[in-house]
Coordinates of C-alpha atoms and ligand atoms in Angstrom, one line a residue:
M1 CA -1.0 -23.3 -12.3
E2 CA -4.1 -25.0 -10.8
K3 CA -4.5 -25.0 -7.1
T4 CA -6.5 -27.8 -5.5
Q5 CA -9.6 -26.5 -3.9
T6 CA -11.2 -27.9 -0.8
H7 CA -14.9 -28.6 -0.5
K8 CA -15.5 -25.5 1.6
M9 CA -13.8 -23.4 -1.0
T10 CA -15.8 -24.9 -3.8
V11 CA -19.0 -24.1 -2.0
S12 CA -18.0 -20.6 -0.8
V13 CA -15.9 -19.3 -3.7
D14 CA -17.0 -20.8 -7.0
R15 CA -20.7 -20.5 -6.5
H16 CA -20.3 -17.1 -5.1
S17 CA -22.4 -14.1 -6.0
S18 CA -21.7 -10.8 -4.5
H19 CA -21.5 -7.2 -5.5
L20 CA -17.8 -7.8 -6.4
E21 CA -18.3 -10.4 -9.1
Q22 CA -18.5 -7.6 -11.7
F23 CA -14.9 -6.6 -11.0
K24 CA -13.6 -10.0 -12.0
D25 CA -14.5 -9.0 -15.6
F26 CA -12.9 -5.6 -15.1
Y27 CA -9.6 -7.1 -14.0
K28 CA -9.8 -9.9 -16.6
E29 CA -10.0 -7.3 -19.3
L30 CA -7.0 -5.6 -18.0
D31 CA -5.1 -8.9 -17.9
D32 CA -6.1 -9.7 -21.5
Q33 CA -4.7 -6.3 -22.6
G34 CA -1.5 -7.0 -20.7
Q35 CA -2.3 -4.1 -18.4
T36 CA -2.4 -3.5 -14.6
I37 CA -4.4 -1.0 -12.7
E38 CA -1.3 0.7 -11.5
K39 CA -0.5 2.1 -14.9
L40 CA -3.9 3.1 -16.1
P41 CA -4.4 6.9 -16.6
H42 CA -5.6 8.3 -13.3
E43 CA -9.0 9.3 -14.7
E44 CA -9.6 5.6 -15.5
I45 CA -8.6 4.5 -12.1
E46 CA -11.1 7.1 -10.7
V47 CA -13.9 5.7 -12.9
Y48 CA -13.2 2.2 -11.5
Q49 CA -13.0 3.6 -7.9
L50 CA -16.4 5.4 -8.2
R51 CA -18.0 2.2 -9.5
A52 CA -16.4 0.1 -6.7
I53 CA -17.5 2.6 -4.1
N54 CA -21.1 2.6 -5.3
A55 CA -21.1 -1.2 -5.4
T56 CA -19.8 -1.2 -1.8
L57 CA -22.3 1.5 -0.7
R58 CA -25.2 -0.6 -2.1
H59 CA -23.8 -3.7 -0.4
V60 CA -23.5 -2.1 3.0
W61 CA -26.9 -0.4 2.6
N62 CA -28.6 -3.7 1.9
H63 CA -26.8 -5.9 4.4
N64 CA -25.9 -3.8 7.5
E65 CA -28.1 -1.9 9.8
Y66 CA -25.4 0.4 11.2
Y67 CA -24.2 1.5 7.8
H68 CA -27.7 1.9 6.5
S69 CA -28.9 4.0 9.4
K70 CA -25.8 6.2 9.2
L71 CA -26.3 6.8 5.5
A72 CA -30.0 7.5 6.0
E73 CA -29.3 9.9 8.8
A74 CA -26.9 11.7 6.5
G75 CA -29.8 12.2 4.1
F76 CA -29.1 9.4 1.6
T77 CA -32.3 7.9 0.1
E78 CA -30.3 5.6 -2.1
P79 CA -26.7 4.3 -1.6
K80 CA -25.1 6.2 -4.5
I81 CA -22.7 9.0 -5.1
D82 CA -22.2 10.7 -8.5
S83 CA -18.6 11.6 -8.2
L84 CA -15.6 10.8 -6.0
E85 CA -15.9 14.3 -4.4
Q86 CA -19.3 13.3 -3.2
L87 CA -17.7 10.6 -1.0
A88 CA -17.2 13.5 1.4
S89 CA -21.0 13.4 2.1
V90 CA -20.8 9.7 3.3
P91 CA -20.5 9.5 7.1
M92 CA -17.1 8.5 8.4
L93 CA -16.5 5.3 10.3
E94 CA -14.9 5.9 13.7
K95 CA -13.0 3.3 15.6
D96 CA -14.8 3.5 18.9
P97 CA -18.2 2.1 17.9
L98 CA -16.4 -0.9 16.4
R99 CA -14.4 -1.8 19.4
G100 CA -15.4 -5.1 20.8
D101 CA -18.5 -5.4 18.5
K102 CA -18.0 -8.2 16.0
E103 CA -21.2 -7.6 14.1
K104 CA -21.5 -3.8 14.0
I105 CA -20.4 -3.6 10.3
L106 CA -20.6 -7.3 9.4
C107 CA -22.3 -7.4 5.9
V108 CA -22.7 -11.2 5.5
N109 CA -24.4 -14.0 7.3
P110 CA -21.9 -15.1 10.1
K111 CA -21.7 -18.6 8.5
E112 CA -20.1 -17.0 5.5
I113 CA -17.1 -15.9 7.5
G114 CA -13.9 -17.6 6.6
Q115 CA -11.3 -15.8 8.7
V116 CA -11.3 -13.4 11.6
H117 CA -8.6 -11.0 12.5
L118 CA -8.4 -8.4 15.2
T119 CA -6.3 -5.4 16.1
S120 CA -3.9 -5.6 18.9
G121 CA -6.1 -3.4 21.1
T122 CA -3.3 -1.4 22.5
S123 CA -5.6 1.5 22.8
G124 CA -8.9 -0.1 24.0
K125 CA -10.9 -3.2 23.0
P126 CA -9.9 -4.8 19.7
I127 CA -11.6 -4.2 16.4
Y128 CA -12.6 -7.4 14.7
T129 CA -12.4 -7.8 10.9
A130 CA -14.2 -10.7 9.3
Y131 CA -13.4 -12.0 5.8
T132 CA -15.3 -14.4 3.5
L133 CA -13.1 -16.9 1.7
A134 CA -14.0 -15.1 -1.5
D135 CA -12.6 -11.9 0.1
Q136 CA -9.3 -13.6 0.8
Y137 CA -8.8 -15.8 -2.1
V138 CA -10.6 -14.1 -4.9
Y139 CA -11.4 -10.4 -4.6
D140 CA -8.3 -9.4 -2.6
L141 CA -6.1 -11.0 -5.3
L142 CA -7.8 -9.4 -8.3
P143 CA -5.7 -6.2 -8.7
K144 CA -2.2 -6.9 -9.9
Y145 CA 0.6 -4.5 -9.2
L146 CA 3.4 -6.0 -11.3
E147 CA 5.4 -2.8 -11.2
L148 CA 5.5 -2.7 -7.4
F149 CA 5.9 -6.4 -6.7
K150 CA 8.7 -8.2 -8.6
E151 CA 8.4 -11.4 -6.6
A152 CA 7.9 -14.6 -8.6
D153 CA 7.8 -18.4 -8.2
D154 CA 11.6 -18.7 -7.9
D155 CA 11.6 -16.5 -4.8
V156 CA 11.6 -17.7 -1.3
A157 CA 9.8 -15.3 1.0
A158 CA 10.5 -15.3 4.8
I159 CA 7.6 -13.8 6.7
A160 CA 8.6 -12.6 10.1
L161 CA 5.3 -11.0 11.2
P162 CA 2.7 -12.0 13.7
Y163 CA 0.5 -14.9 12.5
E164 CA -1.7 -14.7 15.6
F165 CA -4.8 -12.6 15.7
A166 CA -3.7 -9.8 13.4
L167 CA -3.6 -9.8 9.6
P168 CA 0.0 -9.3 8.7
G169 CA 1.5 -12.8 8.7
L170 CA -1.4 -14.6 7.0
G171 CA -2.0 -11.6 4.7
F172 CA 1.5 -11.7 3.3
Q173 CA 1.4 -15.4 3.2
R174 CA -1.6 -15.4 0.9
L175 CA -0.2 -12.6 -1.2
F176 CA 3.1 -14.4 -1.8
Q177 CA 1.6 -17.9 -2.3
F178 CA -1.4 -17.0 -4.4
A179 CA -0.4 -13.9 -6.2
F180 CA 3.2 -14.7 -7.0
G181 CA 3.5 -18.5 -6.5
T182 CA 6.4 -17.8 -4.1
A183 CA 7.5 -20.4 -1.5
V184 CA 6.9 -19.1 2.0
L185 CA 8.9 -19.5 5.2
S186 CA 6.4 -18.7 8.0
L187 CA 8.8 -17.5 10.6
G188 CA 6.4 -15.6 12.6
K189 CA 7.7 -13.1 15.1
G190 CA 8.2 -13.7 18.8
G191 CA 6.1 -16.9 19.1
Y192 CA 7.7 -19.6 21.3
M193 CA 8.2 -21.7 18.1
A194 CA 10.1 -18.9 16.5
P195 CA 13.4 -18.2 18.2
V196 CA 15.7 -15.8 16.2
D197 CA 18.4 -18.4 15.6
K198 CA 16.0 -20.9 14.1
S199 CA 14.5 -18.2 11.9
L200 CA 17.9 -17.2 10.6
E201 CA 18.9 -20.8 10.1
L202 CA 15.8 -21.5 8.1
M203 CA 16.4 -18.4 5.9
K204 CA 19.9 -19.7 5.3
E205 CA 18.9 -23.3 4.6
Y206 CA 16.3 -22.3 2.1
Q207 CA 18.3 -19.3 0.7
A208 CA 15.5 -16.8 1.3
T209 CA 15.4 -14.0 -1.3
V210 CA 12.7 -11.9 0.3
L211 CA 12.0 -10.9 3.9
T212 CA 8.9 -9.2 5.2
T213 CA 9.0 -7.9 8.7
T214 CA 8.9 -4.8 10.9
P215 CA 11.8 -2.2 10.9
S216 CA 12.7 -3.1 14.5
Y217 CA 12.7 -6.9 13.8
A218 CA 14.8 -6.4 10.7
A219 CA 17.3 -4.7 13.0
L220 CA 17.0 -7.4 15.6
L221 CA 17.6 -10.2 13.1
A222 CA 20.6 -8.4 11.7
E223 CA 22.1 -7.8 15.1
E224 CA 21.5 -11.3 16.3
S225 CA 22.9 -12.9 13.1
E226 CA 26.3 -11.8 14.3
N227 CA 25.9 -13.8 17.6
Y228 CA 25.1 -16.9 15.6
G229 CA 27.9 -16.5 13.0
I230 CA 25.5 -16.0 10.1
K231 CA 26.6 -13.5 7.5
I232 CA 23.3 -12.0 6.4
G233 CA 24.5 -10.6 3.1
E234 CA 26.3 -13.8 2.0
D235 CA 24.6 -16.7 3.9
I236 CA 21.2 -15.2 3.3
P237 CA 21.2 -13.6 -0.2
L238 CA 18.1 -11.4 0.1
K239 CA 17.0 -9.3 -2.9
K240 CA 14.4 -7.4 -1.0
I241 CA 13.0 -6.6 2.4
W242 CA 9.4 -5.3 2.8
L243 CA 9.0 -3.4 6.0
T244 CA 5.6 -3.0 7.5
G245 CA 3.8 -2.5 10.9
E246 CA 5.7 0.3 12.5
G247 CA 6.6 2.8 9.8
C248 CA 10.1 4.2 9.7
S249 CA 12.3 6.9 8.2
P250 CA 14.4 6.8 4.9
A251 CA 17.6 7.0 6.9
F252 CA 16.6 3.9 9.0
R253 CA 15.8 2.2 5.8
E254 CA 19.2 3.0 4.4
R255 CA 20.9 1.6 7.5
L256 CA 19.0 -1.6 7.0
E257 CA 19.9 -1.7 3.3
K258 CA 23.5 -1.4 4.1
W259 CA 23.4 -4.0 6.8
W260 CA 21.4 -6.6 4.8
G261 CA 22.9 -5.7 1.4
C262 CA 19.6 -5.4 -0.4
E263 CA 16.8 -3.1 -1.3
V264 CA 14.4 -2.2 1.5
S265 CA 10.9 -0.9 0.7
F266 CA 7.9 0.2 2.9
F267 CA 4.5 -1.4 2.9
Y268 CA 1.7 0.4 4.6
G269 CA -1.4 -1.5 5.7
S270 CA -3.5 -2.3 8.7
T271 CA -5.5 -5.2 10.0
E272 CA -8.8 -3.3 9.4
C273 CA -8.1 -2.1 5.9
G274 CA -5.5 -4.5 4.5
V275 CA -3.0 -3.0 2.0
I276 CA -3.1 0.8 1.7
G277 CA 0.2 1.8 0.1
V278 CA 3.4 0.3 -1.3
E279 CA 6.7 2.0 -2.2
C280 CA 8.2 1.5 -5.6
S281 CA 11.9 1.3 -6.1
N282 CA 12.2 5.1 -6.4
H283 CA 11.3 5.4 -2.6
Q284 CA 9.5 8.7 -3.0
G285 CA 6.5 7.7 -0.8
Y286 CA 3.8 5.0 -0.9
H287 CA 1.8 4.5 -4.1
V288 CA -1.8 4.2 -2.9
M289 CA -3.1 0.7 -3.8
E290 CA -6.0 2.2 -5.7
G291 CA -7.3 -1.1 -6.8
H292 CA -8.0 -2.0 -3.2
V293 CA -8.6 1.3 -1.4
K294 CA -9.8 4.8 -1.9
V295 CA -7.7 7.1 0.4
E296 CA -8.8 10.6 1.5
I297 CA -7.0 13.0 3.7
I298 CA -9.2 14.9 6.2
D299 CA -8.7 17.7 8.7
P300 CA -8.9 15.6 11.9
D301 CA -10.7 18.4 13.8
T302 CA -13.4 19.4 11.2
G303 CA -13.6 16.3 9.1
E304 CA -13.2 18.4 6.0
V305 CA -11.5 16.7 3.0
L306 CA -8.2 18.3 2.3
P307 CA -6.7 18.7 -1.2
Y308 CA -3.5 17.3 -2.5
G309 CA -0.4 18.4 -0.6
R310 CA -2.1 19.1 2.8
T311 CA -1.3 16.9 5.8
G312 CA -4.2 15.4 7.7
E313 CA -5.8 12.1 8.9
I314 CA -5.8 9.2 6.5
V315 CA -9.3 7.9 5.7
V316 CA -9.7 4.7 3.9
T317 CA -12.6 3.1 2.0
T318 CA -12.0 -0.5 1.0
L319 CA -13.1 -1.4 -2.5
L320 CA -13.0 -5.2 -2.7
R321 CA -14.5 -6.4 0.6
E322 CA -17.6 -8.4 1.1
G323 CA -17.5 -9.6 4.7
M324 CA -16.7 -6.3 6.4
P325 CA -16.1 -3.4 4.1
M326 CA -14.6 -0.3 5.7
V327 CA -16.3 2.8 4.4
R328 CA -14.5 6.1 5.1
Y329 CA -12.6 4.5 8.0
R330 CA -10.6 7.0 10.2
T331 CA -7.2 5.3 10.6
G332 CA -5.7 7.6 13.2
D333 CA -2.6 7.9 10.9
L334 CA -1.4 11.2 9.4
G335 CA -0.2 11.8 5.9
K336 CA -0.5 13.7 2.7
L337 CA -1.4 12.8 -0.9
Q338 CA 0.2 13.9 -4.2
P339 CA -0.7 12.9 -7.7
S340 CA 2.0 10.5 -9.0
Q341 CA 4.7 12.0 -11.0
C342 CA 6.9 8.9 -10.4
D343 CA 8.9 7.7 -13.4
C344 CA 8.2 4.1 -12.3
G345 CA 5.1 4.4 -14.5
T346 CA 2.7 3.9 -11.7
K347 CA -0.1 6.4 -11.9
M348 CA -1.5 5.7 -8.5
D349 CA -1.4 8.6 -6.0
V350 CA 1.6 9.0 -3.7
L351 CA 1.1 9.1 0.1
Q352 CA 3.6 10.5 2.5
L353 CA 3.1 8.9 5.9
R354 CA 3.8 11.0 9.1
G355 CA 2.8 8.4 11.7
R356 CA 0.0 8.0 14.2
I357 CA -1.7 11.1 15.5
E358 CA -1.0 10.3 19.1
H359 CA 2.7 9.8 18.4
M360 CA 3.3 13.3 17.1
L361 CA 5.9 15.1 19.2
R362 CA 4.9 18.6 20.2
I363 CA 8.2 20.4 20.7
G364 CA 7.8 24.1 21.3
K365 CA 4.8 25.1 19.0
E366 CA 5.5 22.5 16.3
D367 CA 4.3 19.0 15.9
Y368 CA 7.1 16.7 14.7
S369 CA 6.6 13.3 13.1
P370 CA 8.7 10.7 15.0
F371 CA 9.8 9.4 11.6
M372 CA 11.3 12.8 10.8
I373 CA 13.2 12.9 14.1
E374 CA 14.3 9.3 13.6
H375 CA 15.5 10.2 10.1
F376 CA 17.9 12.8 11.4
L377 CA 19.0 10.6 14.3
M378 CA 19.8 7.7 11.9
E379 CA 21.9 10.0 9.8
I380 CA 24.5 9.7 12.5
P381 CA 26.4 6.5 11.8
D382 CA 27.6 6.2 15.4
V383 CA 24.0 5.8 16.7
G384 CA 22.5 2.3 16.9
L385 CA 19.0 1.3 15.6
W386 CA 17.5 1.2 19.1
Y387 CA 16.3 4.5 20.6
H388 CA 13.6 6.2 22.6
F389 CA 12.0 9.6 22.1
K390 CA 10.7 10.8 25.4
L391 CA 8.6 13.9 25.6
N392 CA 8.0 15.6 28.8
E393 CA 6.3 19.0 28.9
G394 CA 7.5 19.9 25.4
M395 CA 11.1 18.8 26.0
L396 CA 12.5 16.0 24.0
T397 CA 14.9 13.5 25.5
I398 CA 16.6 11.1 23.1
E399 CA 17.9 7.9 24.5
A400 CA 20.2 6.2 22.1
E401 CA 22.8 3.5 21.9
K402 CA 26.3 3.6 20.4
F403 CA 27.0 1.7 17.2
R404 CA 30.5 0.7 16.2
T405 CA 32.1 3.9 17.3
N406 CA 35.1 5.1 19.3
L407 CA 33.2 8.1 20.6
S408 CA 32.7 8.4 24.3
D409 CA 29.1 8.6 25.6
E410 CA 29.6 12.3 26.2
Q411 CA 31.0 13.0 22.8
L412 CA 28.2 11.1 21.1
A413 CA 25.6 12.9 23.2
K414 CA 27.1 16.2 22.1
K415 CA 27.2 15.1 18.5
I416 CA 23.5 14.1 18.5
Q417 CA 22.5 17.4 20.2
K418 CA 24.4 19.4 17.6
H419 CA 23.1 17.4 14.7
M420 CA 19.5 17.8 15.8
A421 CA 20.0 21.6 16.3
D422 CA 21.7 22.0 12.9
R423 CA 19.3 19.8 10.9
I424 CA 15.9 20.6 12.4
G425 CA 16.5 23.3 14.9
I426 CA 15.4 21.4 18.0
D427 CA 17.0 21.4 21.4
C428 CA 17.0 18.1 23.1
E429 CA 18.6 16.2 25.9
V430 CA 20.5 13.1 25.1
V431 CA 21.1 10.0 27.2
I432 CA 23.4 7.3 25.9
R433 CA 22.4 3.9 27.1
D434 CA 23.5 0.4 26.2
D435 CA 20.4 -1.4 27.4
I436 CA 17.5 -0.3 25.4
P437 CA 15.2 -3.3 25.4
R438 CA 14.8 -5.3 22.2
T439 CA 11.4 -6.5 21.5
F440 CA 9.6 -9.2 19.6
G441 CA 6.4 -7.1 19.6
K442 CA 5.8 -3.7 18.2
A443 CA 8.8 -1.5 19.2
T444 CA 7.9 1.3 21.6
R445 CA 10.0 4.2 20.6
V446 CA 7.9 7.2 21.4
I447 CA 7.0 7.8 25.1
I448 CA 4.9 10.8 25.8
N449 CA 4.4 11.8 29.4
Ligands
ZN501 ZN1 6.8 5.0 -8.3

């Protein structure tokens, strides 16, 4: 299918020359052989990654002062590593120096910028990311993951993610339209043009088959559908929900699968790094999108790279970015990597995500991932999908709502306490509420005093 190109795209994309042009051939060869990067033997993926990292290092060395000086300070006399292990000698990129500085790691002439996104800045000034049009419409779409994405041109994808400022809405829109030829319903999320009833009506009218949203908004849409007389499994015949933006537990996912009557998978990405990991239908963790990113796990205190199986901070190097490549970017998220033994056939490493470092709940002497505690809470069918974990001096209070249950508040509180003690051995206080605020933004579930 030919897409019409605008004048601007003809200028910026077709006559483009960047360090990434060489990878068009790499991906074309895979295409010609009927292969995708996801199924290559891992050694071959690593050869590609080393090549892409070296191309990126050369690009940032030549086009950005900040990157250049950091590499030089670290003893590099040329922008090159000989093995993926040597990536550990490349300086890491911290968030703080990037906050509020739109040119710090910009690697192209500002007039080359096609799109700007920024982080929500909940913890300080925003981080800006700038893309060239070639980044968005050429390089980002080179790797195909046909095992992970089954969407096609007969699907209708509803995107209920923010379109303003941050990447998610527009990022998914591009992916669906340009990679799969899918029709898109740009629902947005929480904008004044996007009330819930209108969003549900549009999904019904166009018989949406795919929904991409956050876990909390998937819950909100399901809940609200009942107020508008829309039967989500029947009136809206979804085949698949992609969840992103907040992270959630397998048990929360199962609740949504039951409610919506379709498969729900997780998608892990960020405004700074784009896509990082995607779940296959086996739901055993995120396959790292190794065509787009190289992921390392480091000890957040020492910066040392950790081997497979150890939990630490997720560090991402983008492989197909020209405007603003992220080189060894510290995400502030925790996780661990394993080689893929998944029978889906995808050879890309598997990432288990534990959540943001600052959201870890220190109870007694242990750090608990909020996803893990959520998982056990969501195992209780009488508990609703809205809750708070409040931590005060090492004591956890769970605020929860009832869900289609005959239990009294007191009975449910006792049930939760017992379940948490039996399943993970933690003592907690439980408060049953019926007024936990719904949100159109990011759900605040962890409150640490
Ligand atoms: Zn798999």
